[in-house]
Structures are given as structure tokens and as C-alpha cells.
Coordinates of N, CA and C in Angstrom, one line a residue:
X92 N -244.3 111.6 85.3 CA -244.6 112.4 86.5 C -245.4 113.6 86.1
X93 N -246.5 114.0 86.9 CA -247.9 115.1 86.7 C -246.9 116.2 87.3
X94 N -246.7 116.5 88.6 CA -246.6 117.3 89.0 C -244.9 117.4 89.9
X95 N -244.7 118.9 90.2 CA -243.4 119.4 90.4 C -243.5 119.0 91.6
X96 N -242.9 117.9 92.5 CA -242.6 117.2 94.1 C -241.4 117.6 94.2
X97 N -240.1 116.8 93.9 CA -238.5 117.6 94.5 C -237.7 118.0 93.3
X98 N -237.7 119.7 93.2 CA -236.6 119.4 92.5 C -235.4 119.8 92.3
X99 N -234.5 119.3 91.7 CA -234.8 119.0 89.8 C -235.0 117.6 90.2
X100 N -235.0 116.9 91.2 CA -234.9 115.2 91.1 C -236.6 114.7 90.2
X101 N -237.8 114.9 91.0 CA -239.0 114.6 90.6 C -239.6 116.0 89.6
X102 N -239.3 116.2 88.6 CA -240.2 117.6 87.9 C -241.6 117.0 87.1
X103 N -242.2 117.4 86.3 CA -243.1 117.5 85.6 C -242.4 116.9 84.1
X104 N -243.1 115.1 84.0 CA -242.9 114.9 82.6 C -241.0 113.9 82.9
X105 N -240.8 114.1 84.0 CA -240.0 113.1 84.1 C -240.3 111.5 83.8
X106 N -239.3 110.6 83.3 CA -240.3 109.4 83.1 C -239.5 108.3 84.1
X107 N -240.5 107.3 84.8 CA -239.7 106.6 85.8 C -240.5 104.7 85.8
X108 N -239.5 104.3 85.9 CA -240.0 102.5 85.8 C -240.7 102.4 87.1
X109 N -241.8 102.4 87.7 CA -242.0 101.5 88.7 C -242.3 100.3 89.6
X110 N -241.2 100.0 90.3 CA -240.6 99.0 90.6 C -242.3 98.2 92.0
X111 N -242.4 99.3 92.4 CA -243.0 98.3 93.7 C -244.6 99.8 94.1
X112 N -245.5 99.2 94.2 CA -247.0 99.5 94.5 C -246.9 99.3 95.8
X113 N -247.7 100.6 96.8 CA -248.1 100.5 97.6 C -249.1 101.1 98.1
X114 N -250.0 101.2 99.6 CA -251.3 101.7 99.3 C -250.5 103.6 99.9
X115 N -250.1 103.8 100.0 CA -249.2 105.2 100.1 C -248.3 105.9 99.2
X116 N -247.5 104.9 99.1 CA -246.4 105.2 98.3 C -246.0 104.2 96.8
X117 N -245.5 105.1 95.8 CA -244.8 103.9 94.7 C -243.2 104.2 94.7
X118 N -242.9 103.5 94.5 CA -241.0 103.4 94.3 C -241.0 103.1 93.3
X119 N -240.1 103.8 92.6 CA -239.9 103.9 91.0 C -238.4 104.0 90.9
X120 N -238.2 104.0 89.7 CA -236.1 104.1 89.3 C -236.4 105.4 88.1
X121 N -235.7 106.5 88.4 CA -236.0 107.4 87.7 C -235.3 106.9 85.9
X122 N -235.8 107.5 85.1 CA -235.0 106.5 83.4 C -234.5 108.0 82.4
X123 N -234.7 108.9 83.2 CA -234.3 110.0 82.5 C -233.6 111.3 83.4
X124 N -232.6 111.9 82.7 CA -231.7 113.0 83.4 C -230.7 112.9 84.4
X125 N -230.0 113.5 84.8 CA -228.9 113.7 85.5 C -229.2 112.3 86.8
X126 N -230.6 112.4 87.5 CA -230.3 111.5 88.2 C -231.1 109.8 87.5
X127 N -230.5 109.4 86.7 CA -230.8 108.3 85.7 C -230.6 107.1 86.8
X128 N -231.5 106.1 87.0 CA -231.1 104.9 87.9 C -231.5 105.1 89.7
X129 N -231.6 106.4 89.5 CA -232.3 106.5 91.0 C -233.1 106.2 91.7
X130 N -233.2 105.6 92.9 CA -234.4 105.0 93.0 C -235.3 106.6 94.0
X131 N -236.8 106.3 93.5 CA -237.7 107.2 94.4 C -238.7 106.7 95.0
X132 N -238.9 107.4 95.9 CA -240.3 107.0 96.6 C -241.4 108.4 96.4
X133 N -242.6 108.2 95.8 CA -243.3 109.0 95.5 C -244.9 108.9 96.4
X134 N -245.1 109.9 97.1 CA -246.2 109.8 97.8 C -247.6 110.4 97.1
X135 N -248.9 109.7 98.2 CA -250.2 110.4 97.6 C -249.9 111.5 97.8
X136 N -250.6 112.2 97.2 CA -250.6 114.0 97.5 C -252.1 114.5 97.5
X137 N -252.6 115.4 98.1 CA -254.0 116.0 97.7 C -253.9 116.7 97.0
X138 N -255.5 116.4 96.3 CA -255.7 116.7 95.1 C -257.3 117.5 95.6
X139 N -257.2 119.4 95.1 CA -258.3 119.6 95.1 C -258.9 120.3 93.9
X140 N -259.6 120.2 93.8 CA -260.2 120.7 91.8 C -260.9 122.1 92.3
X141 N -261.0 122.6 91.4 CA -261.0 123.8 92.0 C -262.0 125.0 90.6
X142 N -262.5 123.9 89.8 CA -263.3 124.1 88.5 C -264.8 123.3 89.1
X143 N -264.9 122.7 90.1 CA -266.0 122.6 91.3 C -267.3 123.3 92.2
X144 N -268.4 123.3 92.0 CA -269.2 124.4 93.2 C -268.8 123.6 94.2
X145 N -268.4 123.0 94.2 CA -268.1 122.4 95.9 C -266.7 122.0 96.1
X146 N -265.8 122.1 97.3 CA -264.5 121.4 97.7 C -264.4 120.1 97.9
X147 N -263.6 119.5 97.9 CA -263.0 118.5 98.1 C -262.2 118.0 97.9
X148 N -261.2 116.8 98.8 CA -260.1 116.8 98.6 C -260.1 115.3 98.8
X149 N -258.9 114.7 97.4 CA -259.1 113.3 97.1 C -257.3 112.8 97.1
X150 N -256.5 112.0 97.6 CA -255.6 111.7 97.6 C -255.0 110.7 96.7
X151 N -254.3 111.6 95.4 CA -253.6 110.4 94.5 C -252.1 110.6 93.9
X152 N -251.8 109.7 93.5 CA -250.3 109.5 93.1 C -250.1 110.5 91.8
X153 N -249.4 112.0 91.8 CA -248.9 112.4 90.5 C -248.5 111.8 89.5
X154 N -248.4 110.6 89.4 CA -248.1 109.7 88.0 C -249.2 109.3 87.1
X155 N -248.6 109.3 85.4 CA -249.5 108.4 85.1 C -249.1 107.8 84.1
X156 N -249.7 106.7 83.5 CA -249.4 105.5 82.9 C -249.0 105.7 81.5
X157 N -248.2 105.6 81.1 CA -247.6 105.7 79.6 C -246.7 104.8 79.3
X158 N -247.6 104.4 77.5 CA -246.8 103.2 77.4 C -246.3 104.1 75.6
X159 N -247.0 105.1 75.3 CA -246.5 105.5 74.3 C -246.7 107.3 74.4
X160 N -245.9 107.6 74.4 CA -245.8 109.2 74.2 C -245.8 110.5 72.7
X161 N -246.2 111.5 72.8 CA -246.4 112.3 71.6 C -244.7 112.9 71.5
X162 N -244.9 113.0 70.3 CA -243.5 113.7 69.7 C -242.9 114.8 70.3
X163 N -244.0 115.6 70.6 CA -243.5 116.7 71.8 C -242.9 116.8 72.9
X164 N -243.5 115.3 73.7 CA -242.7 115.0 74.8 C -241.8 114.6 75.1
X165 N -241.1 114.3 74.0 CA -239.7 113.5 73.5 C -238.8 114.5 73.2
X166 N -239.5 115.7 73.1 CA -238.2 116.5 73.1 C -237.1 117.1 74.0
X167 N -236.2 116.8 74.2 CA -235.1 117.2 74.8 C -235.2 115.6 75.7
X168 N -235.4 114.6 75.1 CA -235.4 113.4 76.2 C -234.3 112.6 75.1
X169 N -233.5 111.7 75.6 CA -232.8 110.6 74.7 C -233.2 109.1 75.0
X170 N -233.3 108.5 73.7 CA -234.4 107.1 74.3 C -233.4 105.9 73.7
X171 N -233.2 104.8 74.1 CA -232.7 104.0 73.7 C -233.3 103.0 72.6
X172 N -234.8 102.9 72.8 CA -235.6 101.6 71.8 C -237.2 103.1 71.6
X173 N -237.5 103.7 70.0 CA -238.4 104.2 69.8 C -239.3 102.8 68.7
X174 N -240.1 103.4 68.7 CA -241.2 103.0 67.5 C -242.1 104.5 67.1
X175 N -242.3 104.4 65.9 CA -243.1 105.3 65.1 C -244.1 105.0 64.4
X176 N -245.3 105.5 64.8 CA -246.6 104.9 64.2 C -247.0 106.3 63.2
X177 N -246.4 106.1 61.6 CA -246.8 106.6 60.8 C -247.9 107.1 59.9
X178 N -249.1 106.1 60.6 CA -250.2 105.8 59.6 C -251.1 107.2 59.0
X179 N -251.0 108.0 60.2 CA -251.3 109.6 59.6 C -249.8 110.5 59.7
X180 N -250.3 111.3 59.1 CA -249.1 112.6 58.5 C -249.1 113.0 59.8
X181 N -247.5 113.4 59.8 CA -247.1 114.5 61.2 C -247.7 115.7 60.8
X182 N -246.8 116.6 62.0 CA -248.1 118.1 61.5 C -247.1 118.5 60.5
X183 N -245.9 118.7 60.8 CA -244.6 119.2 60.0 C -243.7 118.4 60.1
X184 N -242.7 118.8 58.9 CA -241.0 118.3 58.7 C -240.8 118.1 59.9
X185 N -240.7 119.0 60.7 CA -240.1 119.4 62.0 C -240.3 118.0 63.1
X186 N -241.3 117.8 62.9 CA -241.9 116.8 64.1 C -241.2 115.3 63.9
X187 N -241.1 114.9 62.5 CA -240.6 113.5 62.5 C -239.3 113.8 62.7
X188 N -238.4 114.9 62.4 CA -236.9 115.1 62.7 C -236.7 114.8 64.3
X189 N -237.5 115.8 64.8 CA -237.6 115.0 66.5 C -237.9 113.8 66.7
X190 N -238.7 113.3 66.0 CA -239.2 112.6 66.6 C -237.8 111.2 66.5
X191 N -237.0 111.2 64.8 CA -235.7 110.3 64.4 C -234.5 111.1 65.4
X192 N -234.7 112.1 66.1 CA -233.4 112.8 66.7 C -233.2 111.8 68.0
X193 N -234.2 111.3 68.5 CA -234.3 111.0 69.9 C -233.5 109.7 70.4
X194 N -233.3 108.8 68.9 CA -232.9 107.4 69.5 C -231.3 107.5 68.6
X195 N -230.4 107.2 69.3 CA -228.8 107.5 68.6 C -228.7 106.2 67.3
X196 N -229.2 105.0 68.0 CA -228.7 104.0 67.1 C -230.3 104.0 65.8
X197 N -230.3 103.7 64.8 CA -231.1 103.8 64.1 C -231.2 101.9 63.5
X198 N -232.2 101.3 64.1 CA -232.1 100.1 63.0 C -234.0 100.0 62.6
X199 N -234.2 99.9 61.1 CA -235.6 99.8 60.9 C -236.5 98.5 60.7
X200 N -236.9 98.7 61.5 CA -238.1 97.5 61.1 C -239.4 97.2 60.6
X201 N -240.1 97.1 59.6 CA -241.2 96.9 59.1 C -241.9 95.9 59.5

């Protein structure tokens, strides 16, 4: 989720499975927070840019597609299945602690 629609149900950075495409709306099951399993309906919204010499206004869905997220965004989230793509150095200690804090069960795979 891009932007703050209802809340605390829809905030910024919530993450949600969606279930069904439509040319208005998407219905999603929310996968994170108090309301875990919920179903939503999320509408277009206008969108006006405003870094433009000109106006205009374009109608799109505050969502967007993620199939892998940064360590940052994982913070304060709890995940059931992570992967870790180690190939370059985190910035700090700090970051891979979060990044192993997030999933409770630990099994490793190479």
C-alpha cells in the first residue's frame, strides 16, 4: 500500500494478497496487523503531480507490486517464509539482525 486511504485499516506500507482485479477497484486480504485476513476493496484515486508546469489528473490504484522487499521495510512486520540474498554486504550488524528478527521459525537453506 502507497498511500494513507482508511485508517489504521489501509496505512502506508501495509502489505496485502490480491485476490480479484477490476477496472475500478482491487480486493485484496490484508497479510499484516491487527486486521490480518481482512478482506478490502481498494479504489482508483487521483493522482495529481505537482513537480509539473502543467496539471493534470490521472486515476490509479495506491498499490504496488512487490515480490521482494528491503530490510527496512520489514521492520516492525512478522513474516512467516523470508529469504536473504546475501551476495553484497549489509550496510551494518544492525540490518541482518532485522533482517533474521522477522521470521520466528529459522530453517536454512542453501
Amino acid at each position: 500500500m502507497l498511500r494513507n486511504i482508511n485508517q489504521p485499516k489501509l496505512c502506508n506500507g501495509t502489505r496485502l494478497a490480491v485476490k480479484k482485479l477490476m477496472s475500478s477497484v482491487v480486493e485484496a486480504t490484508i497479510l499484516t496487523g491487527p486486521f490480518k485476513g481482512e478482506d478490502v476493496l481498494i479504489p482508483r484515486i487521483p493522482m495529481i503531480p505537482t513537480d509539473m508546469p502543467f496539471q493534470f489528473k490521472r486515476l490509479q490504484f495506491p498499490i504496488r507490486l512487490a515480490f521482494a522487499i528491503t530490510i527496512n521495510k520489514t521492520q516492525g512486520q512478522s513474516l512467516e517464509l523470508c529469504g536473504l540474498d546475501l551476495d553484497t554486504d549489509c550496510f551494518s550488524h544492525g540490518q541482518l539482525y532485522v533482517a533474521c528478527s522477522r521470521v520466528g521459525n529459522i530453517e536454512i537453506n542453501t
